[in-house]
């Protein structure tokens, strides 16, 4: 499997997803700023992957800081945290990863600067490794949804390249493929920057999964004609009441699913769940440059100077979500608030 990000010899290599599917180029990041820029300009994207990138950026900054005491080392990292938290506001994974790196720092403040540096590198690499395991678990909990002959629709890219590996929404697809189940995937192209066309179609084809690409506005007709068994998407932030922020257009798809009685599932690693926010309207929604809408590969497709709305994400209300599938199992959106309470979860776990 292609990796979206690699740590090697105190350098971070990021697969430039802006160039997919034509080119497979890795950006060499020698400073944490390079990683922050790669997150901001979508060279690396997808909530878990940008969490991993943020953790690696902290570790990378640690290798470049010249400090004698752990106290001054810690102080020098403050602007790094600040910068990373300001790259992309919707995915809570960046905050989650930064908090985890901070807690490694706190737990080890009594150690030498060299030791702390090493521990930060280990922590960032562990976040990446654990993410692969988490996704496999999500895949196992969702596998029952994919039957012989199933047609699955997905949106944007919640795939291997959006995570440490396997993806979240795509994890059951990779597992079904491994088990020899025959099924097909419909990938929505996902305007404006086409993650579905450029990335999901690319990675599923590479894995030998039967994938068909559609323009976003074809989804409704297929859902209405009974051509789709279920829809599964990822999330950048799922909040306490089960509302889900994901790529702009996810909300419309969820409403189409409800109208046409097609189940709508969300794959959500716990790192994307934010219980500190009560409901979806409080989730910060990223606004992106208008050029993403008015041009394709630098070629204008709209009149110069036209006004543009380019929100990167929207919020799907919990009422449209059939179930949220995490590494701890599948749950109704209203039960996601118990995600850290294993006793309660046991009672509410759904069998898909
Ligand atoms: O703007 P992007 O490409 O980072 O948006 C990505 C998505 O919306 C994904 O569905 C989400 O991050 C989940 S990735 C497992």
mmCIF file of C-alpha atoms in Angstrom, residues 10-317:
data_model
loop_
_atom_site.group_PDB
_atom_site.id
_atom_site.type_symbol
_atom_site.label_atom_id
_atom_site.label_comp_id
_atom_site.label_asym_id
_atom_site.label_seq_id
_atom_site.Cartn_x
_atom_site.Cartn_y
_atom_site.Cartn_z
ATOM 1 C CA UNK A 10 14.750 12.786 10.891
ATOM 2 C CA UNK A 11 12.993 13.886 7.710
ATOM 3 C CA UNK A 12 9.294 13.676 6.821
ATOM 4 C CA UNK A 13 8.309 12.604 3.301
ATOM 5 C CA UNK A 14 4.794 13.489 2.178
ATOM 6 C CA UNK A 15 3.153 12.052 -0.907
ATOM 7 C CA UNK A 16 1.929 15.107 -2.797
ATOM 8 C CA UNK A 17 -1.732 14.173 -3.220
ATOM 9 C CA UNK A 18 -2.355 17.295 -5.308
ATOM 10 C CA UNK A 19 -0.527 15.577 -8.161
ATOM 11 C CA UNK A 20 -2.446 12.301 -8.049
ATOM 12 C CA UNK A 21 -3.175 10.279 -10.062
ATOM 13 C CA UNK A 22 -0.639 11.426 -12.666
ATOM 14 C CA UNK A 23 2.432 11.680 -10.461
ATOM 15 C CA UNK A 24 3.738 9.935 -7.381
ATOM 16 C CA UNK A 25 6.073 12.538 -5.904
ATOM 17 C CA UNK A 26 7.103 12.781 -2.269
ATOM 18 C CA UNK A 27 7.816 16.229 -0.773
ATOM 19 C CA UNK A 28 10.877 16.231 1.455
ATOM 20 C CA UNK A 29 10.100 18.143 4.659
ATOM 21 C CA UNK A 30 13.159 19.106 6.671
ATOM 22 C CA UNK A 31 11.423 21.739 8.829
ATOM 23 C CA UNK A 32 8.082 21.594 10.634
ATOM 24 C CA UNK A 33 6.948 24.565 8.519
ATOM 25 C CA UNK A 34 7.205 22.407 5.402
ATOM 26 C CA UNK A 35 4.792 19.926 6.973
ATOM 27 C CA UNK A 36 2.407 22.697 8.074
ATOM 28 C CA UNK A 37 2.356 24.038 4.519
ATOM 29 C CA UNK A 38 1.737 20.552 3.090
ATOM 30 C CA UNK A 39 -1.271 20.196 5.407
ATOM 31 C CA UNK A 40 -2.640 23.611 4.464
ATOM 32 C CA UNK A 41 -2.247 23.222 0.708
ATOM 33 C CA UNK A 42 -3.738 19.683 0.680
ATOM 34 C CA UNK A 43 -0.541 17.867 -0.297
ATOM 35 C CA UNK A 44 -1.555 15.670 2.607
ATOM 36 C CA UNK A 45 -5.220 15.590 3.525
ATOM 37 C CA UNK A 46 -7.814 13.400 5.230
ATOM 38 C CA UNK A 47 -8.392 13.789 8.971
ATOM 39 C CA UNK A 48 -6.275 10.921 10.373
ATOM 40 C CA UNK A 49 -3.427 11.593 7.904
ATOM 41 C CA UNK A 50 -3.190 15.259 8.865
ATOM 42 C CA UNK A 51 -3.196 14.195 12.526
ATOM 43 C CA UNK A 52 -0.209 11.948 11.822
ATOM 44 C CA UNK A 53 1.451 14.770 9.859
ATOM 45 C CA UNK A 54 0.948 17.192 12.764
ATOM 46 C CA UNK A 55 2.514 14.702 15.207
ATOM 47 C CA UNK A 56 5.473 14.191 12.867
ATOM 48 C CA UNK A 57 5.826 17.962 12.465
ATOM 49 C CA UNK A 58 6.172 18.300 16.248
ATOM 50 C CA UNK A 59 8.769 15.508 16.325
ATOM 51 C CA UNK A 60 10.610 17.117 13.403
ATOM 52 C CA UNK A 61 10.643 20.494 15.136
ATOM 53 C CA UNK A 62 12.054 18.721 18.190
ATOM 54 C CA UNK A 63 15.027 17.455 16.178
ATOM 55 C CA UNK A 64 15.816 21.014 15.010
ATOM 56 C CA UNK A 65 15.474 22.840 18.348
ATOM 57 C CA UNK A 66 18.716 23.667 20.084
ATOM 58 C CA UNK A 67 17.837 23.726 23.761
ATOM 59 C CA UNK A 68 19.842 22.889 26.845
ATOM 60 C CA UNK A 69 16.973 22.264 29.260
ATOM 61 C CA UNK A 70 13.695 20.418 28.806
ATOM 62 C CA UNK A 71 11.915 23.607 29.944
ATOM 63 C CA UNK A 72 13.324 25.746 27.133
ATOM 64 C CA UNK A 73 12.819 22.835 24.688
ATOM 65 C CA UNK A 74 9.131 22.794 25.635
ATOM 66 C CA UNK A 75 8.835 26.576 25.315
ATOM 67 C CA UNK A 76 10.353 26.470 21.836
ATOM 68 C CA UNK A 77 7.634 24.034 20.765
ATOM 69 C CA UNK A 78 4.750 26.379 21.684
ATOM 70 C CA UNK A 79 4.743 28.272 18.341
ATOM 71 C CA UNK A 80 4.911 24.921 16.552
ATOM 72 C CA UNK A 81 1.688 23.758 18.230
ATOM 73 C CA UNK A 82 0.083 27.101 17.442
ATOM 74 C CA UNK A 83 1.020 26.958 13.768
ATOM 75 C CA UNK A 84 -0.202 23.389 13.322
ATOM 76 C CA UNK A 85 -3.519 24.083 15.046
ATOM 77 C CA UNK A 86 -4.104 26.926 12.582
ATOM 78 C CA UNK A 87 -3.567 24.891 9.407
ATOM 79 C CA UNK A 88 -6.990 23.278 8.993
ATOM 80 C CA UNK A 89 -9.697 23.994 11.545
ATOM 81 C CA UNK A 90 -12.346 21.308 10.936
ATOM 82 C CA UNK A 91 -10.480 18.019 11.428
ATOM 83 C CA UNK A 92 -10.175 17.513 15.180
ATOM 84 C CA UNK A 93 -7.384 14.988 14.567
ATOM 85 C CA UNK A 94 -4.800 17.797 14.449
ATOM 86 C CA UNK A 95 -5.795 18.946 17.935
ATOM 87 C CA UNK A 96 -5.943 15.326 19.109
ATOM 88 C CA UNK A 97 -2.418 14.627 17.790
ATOM 89 C CA UNK A 98 -0.970 17.854 19.205
ATOM 90 C CA UNK A 99 -2.500 17.036 22.619
ATOM 91 C CA UNK A 100 -0.972 13.584 22.499
ATOM 92 C CA UNK A 101 2.476 14.989 21.703
ATOM 93 C CA UNK A 102 2.077 17.557 24.498
ATOM 94 C CA UNK A 103 1.191 14.822 26.951
ATOM 95 C CA UNK A 104 4.344 12.875 25.969
ATOM 96 C CA UNK A 105 6.291 16.054 26.699
ATOM 97 C CA UNK A 106 4.614 16.571 30.062
ATOM 98 C CA UNK A 107 5.102 12.973 31.189
ATOM 99 C CA UNK A 108 8.808 13.133 30.331
ATOM 100 C CA UNK A 109 9.781 16.683 31.294
ATOM 101 C CA UNK A 110 12.302 15.285 33.853
ATOM 102 C CA UNK A 111 14.317 13.568 31.087
ATOM 103 C CA UNK A 112 17.166 14.956 29.006
ATOM 104 C CA UNK A 113 16.449 16.924 25.826
ATOM 105 C CA UNK A 114 17.935 14.118 23.725
ATOM 106 C CA UNK A 115 15.679 11.560 25.370
ATOM 107 C CA UNK A 116 12.594 13.723 24.890
ATOM 108 C CA UNK A 117 13.458 14.184 21.214
ATOM 109 C CA UNK A 118 13.571 10.404 20.740
ATOM 110 C CA UNK A 119 10.321 9.916 22.654
ATOM 111 C CA UNK A 120 8.549 12.442 20.427
ATOM 112 C CA UNK A 121 9.716 10.637 17.301
ATOM 113 C CA UNK A 122 8.505 7.312 18.727
ATOM 114 C CA UNK A 123 5.155 8.805 19.665
ATOM 115 C CA UNK A 124 4.563 10.251 16.178
ATOM 116 C CA UNK A 125 5.506 6.955 14.517
ATOM 117 C CA UNK A 126 3.273 5.070 16.985
ATOM 118 C CA UNK A 127 0.317 7.292 16.098
ATOM 119 C CA UNK A 128 0.811 6.244 12.480
ATOM 120 C CA UNK A 129 1.153 2.520 13.318
ATOM 121 C CA UNK A 130 -1.839 2.541 15.651
ATOM 122 C CA UNK A 131 -3.952 4.246 13.005
ATOM 123 C CA UNK A 132 -3.464 1.290 10.657
ATOM 124 C CA UNK A 133 -4.619 -1.093 13.410
ATOM 125 C CA UNK A 134 -7.599 1.139 14.235
ATOM 126 C CA UNK A 135 -8.682 1.162 10.608
ATOM 127 C CA UNK A 136 -8.488 -2.610 10.345
ATOM 128 C CA UNK A 137 -10.760 -2.808 13.391
ATOM 129 C CA UNK A 138 -13.224 -0.366 11.803
ATOM 130 C CA UNK A 139 -13.075 -2.583 8.716
ATOM 131 C CA UNK A 140 -13.878 -5.687 10.753
ATOM 132 C CA UNK A 141 -16.862 -4.032 12.440
ATOM 133 C CA UNK A 142 -18.203 -2.864 9.058
ATOM 134 C CA UNK A 143 -17.372 -5.964 7.032
ATOM 135 C CA UNK A 144 -20.839 -7.508 7.546
ATOM 136 C CA UNK A 145 -22.272 -4.716 5.392
ATOM 137 C CA UNK A 146 -20.478 -5.912 2.264
ATOM 138 C CA UNK A 147 -22.129 -9.017 0.856
ATOM 139 C CA UNK A 148 -21.503 -10.927 -2.359
ATOM 140 C CA UNK A 149 -22.754 -8.626 -5.140
ATOM 141 C CA UNK A 150 -23.060 -5.501 -2.940
ATOM 142 C CA UNK A 151 -22.791 -2.010 -4.372
ATOM 143 C CA UNK A 152 -21.259 0.524 -1.989
ATOM 144 C CA UNK A 153 -21.138 4.265 -2.583
ATOM 145 C CA UNK A 154 -18.502 6.492 -1.015
ATOM 146 C CA UNK A 155 -17.685 10.169 -1.096
ATOM 147 C CA UNK A 156 -14.420 12.139 -1.069
ATOM 148 C CA UNK A 157 -11.464 10.019 0.065
ATOM 149 C CA UNK A 158 -11.621 8.335 3.450
ATOM 150 C CA UNK A 159 -9.145 5.833 2.086
ATOM 151 C CA UNK A 160 -5.695 4.532 2.736
ATOM 152 C CA UNK A 161 -4.106 7.831 1.674
ATOM 153 C CA UNK A 162 -6.295 9.799 4.102
ATOM 154 C CA UNK A 163 -4.988 7.716 7.019
ATOM 155 C CA UNK A 164 -2.024 5.603 8.145
ATOM 156 C CA UNK A 165 -3.325 2.781 5.928
ATOM 157 C CA UNK A 166 -6.571 0.958 4.917
ATOM 158 C CA UNK A 167 -8.638 4.106 5.338
ATOM 159 C CA UNK A 168 -11.761 4.340 7.474
ATOM 160 C CA UNK A 169 -14.687 4.183 5.030
ATOM 161 C CA UNK A 170 -12.582 2.022 2.695
ATOM 162 C CA UNK A 171 -11.353 -0.391 5.403
ATOM 163 C CA UNK A 172 -14.301 -2.817 4.973
ATOM 164 C CA UNK A 173 -13.701 -2.683 1.206
ATOM 165 C CA UNK A 174 -10.050 -3.717 1.571
ATOM 166 C CA UNK A 175 -11.023 -6.488 4.020
ATOM 167 C CA UNK A 176 -13.848 -7.719 1.756
ATOM 168 C CA UNK A 177 -11.394 -7.836 -1.133
ATOM 169 C CA UNK A 178 -8.898 -9.810 1.005
ATOM 170 C CA UNK A 179 -11.680 -12.306 1.767
ATOM 171 C CA UNK A 180 -12.608 -12.781 -1.861
ATOM 172 C CA UNK A 181 -16.070 -11.157 -1.653
ATOM 173 C CA UNK A 182 -17.197 -9.768 -5.013
ATOM 174 C CA UNK A 183 -18.649 -6.273 -4.709
ATOM 175 C CA UNK A 184 -18.444 -2.928 -6.429
ATOM 176 C CA UNK A 185 -17.805 0.619 -5.281
ATOM 177 C CA UNK A 186 -19.242 3.811 -6.694
ATOM 178 C CA UNK A 187 -16.938 6.758 -6.023
ATOM 179 C CA UNK A 188 -18.382 10.273 -6.253
ATOM 180 C CA UNK A 189 -15.838 12.598 -7.856
ATOM 181 C CA UNK A 190 -16.160 15.198 -5.045
ATOM 182 C CA UNK A 191 -15.968 18.747 -6.324
ATOM 183 C CA UNK A 192 -14.216 21.085 -6.059
ATOM 184 C CA UNK A 193 -10.842 19.366 -5.687
ATOM 185 C CA UNK A 194 -11.898 15.907 -6.802
ATOM 186 C CA UNK A 195 -10.556 13.675 -4.036
ATOM 187 C CA UNK A 196 -13.018 10.968 -5.136
ATOM 188 C CA UNK A 197 -11.842 10.970 -8.757
ATOM 189 C CA UNK A 198 -8.157 11.589 -8.195
ATOM 190 C CA UNK A 199 -7.579 9.605 -5.013
ATOM 191 C CA UNK A 200 -10.379 7.134 -4.153
ATOM 192 C CA UNK A 201 -10.744 5.819 -7.702
ATOM 193 C CA UNK A 202 -6.948 5.638 -7.983
ATOM 194 C CA UNK A 203 -6.323 3.758 -4.747
ATOM 195 C CA UNK A 204 -9.228 1.325 -5.138
ATOM 196 C CA UNK A 205 -8.247 0.513 -8.731
ATOM 197 C CA UNK A 206 -4.665 -0.070 -7.570
ATOM 198 C CA UNK A 207 -6.005 -2.521 -5.000
ATOM 199 C CA UNK A 208 -7.950 -4.387 -7.694
ATOM 200 C CA UNK A 209 -11.333 -3.280 -6.302
ATOM 201 C CA UNK A 210 -14.132 -2.818 -8.849
ATOM 202 C CA UNK A 211 -14.745 0.933 -8.773
ATOM 203 C CA UNK A 212 -16.938 3.169 -10.933
ATOM 204 C CA UNK A 213 -16.543 6.942 -10.904
ATOM 205 C CA UNK A 214 -19.582 9.232 -11.087
ATOM 206 C CA UNK A 215 -20.046 13.001 -11.181
ATOM 207 C CA UNK A 216 -21.461 14.081 -7.813
ATOM 208 C CA UNK A 217 -24.810 14.966 -9.368
ATOM 209 C CA UNK A 218 -25.366 11.372 -10.526
ATOM 210 C CA UNK A 219 -25.592 10.045 -6.959
ATOM 211 C CA UNK A 220 -29.290 10.924 -6.503
ATOM 212 C CA UNK A 221 -30.412 9.069 -9.627
ATOM 213 C CA UNK A 222 -28.496 5.912 -8.662
ATOM 214 C CA UNK A 223 -29.793 5.996 -5.093
ATOM 215 C CA UNK A 224 -33.340 6.403 -6.367
ATOM 216 C CA UNK A 225 -33.024 3.509 -8.845
ATOM 217 C CA UNK A 226 -32.097 1.096 -6.060
ATOM 218 C CA UNK A 227 -28.596 0.645 -7.466
ATOM 219 C CA UNK A 228 -26.786 1.240 -4.162
ATOM 220 C CA UNK A 229 -26.977 -0.991 -1.053
ATOM 221 C CA UNK A 230 -25.437 1.542 1.308
ATOM 222 C CA UNK A 231 -23.284 4.668 1.487
ATOM 223 C CA UNK A 232 -20.229 4.906 3.731
ATOM 224 C CA UNK A 233 -18.140 8.042 4.327
ATOM 225 C CA UNK A 234 -15.466 9.285 6.719
ATOM 226 C CA UNK A 235 -15.554 12.249 9.071
ATOM 227 C CA UNK A 236 -13.350 15.142 10.133
ATOM 228 C CA UNK A 237 -15.175 15.689 13.393
ATOM 229 C CA UNK A 238 -18.084 13.852 14.955
ATOM 230 C CA UNK A 239 -19.553 15.537 17.998
ATOM 231 C CA UNK A 240 -21.426 14.617 21.186
ATOM 232 C CA UNK A 241 -24.937 14.439 19.714
ATOM 233 C CA UNK A 242 -23.739 12.330 16.761
ATOM 234 C CA UNK A 243 -23.667 15.140 14.169
ATOM 235 C CA UNK A 244 -20.904 14.568 11.642
ATOM 236 C CA UNK A 245 -18.698 17.038 9.754
ATOM 237 C CA UNK A 246 -17.311 15.682 6.506
ATOM 238 C CA UNK A 247 -16.453 16.864 2.986
ATOM 239 C CA UNK A 248 -18.887 19.406 1.565
ATOM 240 C CA UNK A 249 -21.681 17.508 -0.176
ATOM 241 C CA UNK A 250 -21.886 14.744 2.432
ATOM 242 C CA UNK A 251 -25.006 16.347 3.903
ATOM 243 C CA UNK A 252 -26.797 16.324 0.522
ATOM 244 C CA UNK A 253 -25.878 12.667 0.065
ATOM 245 C CA UNK A 254 -27.262 11.788 3.501
ATOM 246 C CA UNK A 255 -30.581 13.479 2.688
ATOM 247 C CA UNK A 256 -30.760 11.600 -0.626
ATOM 248 C CA UNK A 257 -30.137 8.371 1.294
ATOM 249 C CA UNK A 258 -32.970 9.082 3.723
ATOM 250 C CA UNK A 259 -35.366 9.961 0.868
ATOM 251 C CA UNK A 260 -34.490 6.715 -0.913
ATOM 252 C CA UNK A 261 -34.226 4.483 2.183
ATOM 253 C CA UNK A 262 -30.543 3.706 1.631
ATOM 254 C CA UNK A 263 -28.500 3.238 4.843
ATOM 255 C CA UNK A 264 -25.905 5.952 5.427
ATOM 256 C CA UNK A 265 -22.875 4.936 7.535
ATOM 257 C CA UNK A 266 -20.013 7.003 8.938
ATOM 258 C CA UNK A 267 -16.628 5.454 9.731
ATOM 259 C CA UNK A 268 -15.128 7.429 12.628
ATOM 260 C CA UNK A 269 -11.929 6.594 14.477
ATOM 261 C CA UNK A 270 -12.073 7.819 18.078
ATOM 262 C CA UNK A 271 -9.412 10.397 17.164
ATOM 263 C CA UNK A 272 -12.112 12.116 15.037
ATOM 264 C CA UNK A 273 -14.693 12.221 17.831
ATOM 265 C CA UNK A 274 -14.912 15.462 19.792
ATOM 266 C CA UNK A 275 -17.166 15.161 22.821
ATOM 267 C CA UNK A 276 -16.294 18.700 23.913
ATOM 268 C CA UNK A 277 -18.659 20.042 21.239
ATOM 269 C CA UNK A 278 -22.370 19.525 21.863
ATOM 270 C CA UNK A 279 -23.745 19.696 18.349
ATOM 271 C CA UNK A 280 -22.779 20.140 14.729
ATOM 272 C CA UNK A 281 -23.474 23.843 14.271
ATOM 273 C CA UNK A 282 -20.582 24.576 16.665
ATOM 274 C CA UNK A 283 -18.006 22.794 14.491
ATOM 275 C CA UNK A 284 -15.617 25.293 12.816
ATOM 276 C CA UNK A 285 -15.974 24.959 9.049
ATOM 277 C CA UNK A 286 -12.920 25.662 6.916
ATOM 278 C CA UNK A 287 -13.273 28.116 4.029
ATOM 279 C CA UNK A 288 -10.835 27.554 1.185
ATOM 280 C CA UNK A 289 -9.515 29.733 -1.670
ATOM 281 C CA UNK A 290 -11.983 30.580 -4.446
ATOM 282 C CA UNK A 291 -9.520 29.349 -7.114
ATOM 283 C CA UNK A 292 -10.364 25.788 -6.094
ATOM 284 C CA UNK A 293 -13.823 26.410 -7.557
ATOM 285 C CA UNK A 294 -13.043 28.756 -10.447
ATOM 286 C CA UNK A 295 -10.129 26.813 -11.952
ATOM 287 C CA UNK A 296 -9.165 23.224 -12.679
ATOM 288 C CA UNK A 297 -5.405 22.622 -12.811
ATOM 289 C CA UNK A 298 -4.939 26.368 -13.183
ATOM 290 C CA UNK A 299 -7.337 26.635 -16.155
ATOM 291 C CA UNK A 300 -10.220 29.065 -15.551
ATOM 292 C CA UNK A 301 -13.712 27.519 -15.728
ATOM 293 C CA UNK A 302 -15.665 30.537 -14.470
ATOM 294 C CA UNK A 303 -15.679 34.263 -15.229
ATOM 295 C CA UNK A 304 -12.805 36.156 -13.619
ATOM 296 C CA UNK A 305 -13.907 37.883 -10.423
ATOM 297 C CA UNK A 306 -17.091 35.847 -9.877
ATOM 298 C CA UNK A 307 -18.122 35.539 -6.231
ATOM 299 C CA UNK A 308 -17.528 32.083 -4.782
ATOM 300 C CA UNK A 309 -18.552 30.097 -1.701
ATOM 301 C CA UNK A 310 -15.988 27.398 -0.995
ATOM 302 C CA UNK A 311 -16.650 25.657 2.288
ATOM 303 C CA UNK A 312 -14.522 22.555 2.630
ATOM 304 C CA UNK A 313 -16.974 20.706 4.889
ATOM 305 C CA UNK A 314 -20.611 20.473 5.882
ATOM 306 C CA UNK A 315 -22.432 18.944 8.818
ATOM 307 C CA UNK A 316 -24.723 15.951 8.512
ATOM 308 C CA UNK A 317 -27.256 15.883 11.346
#
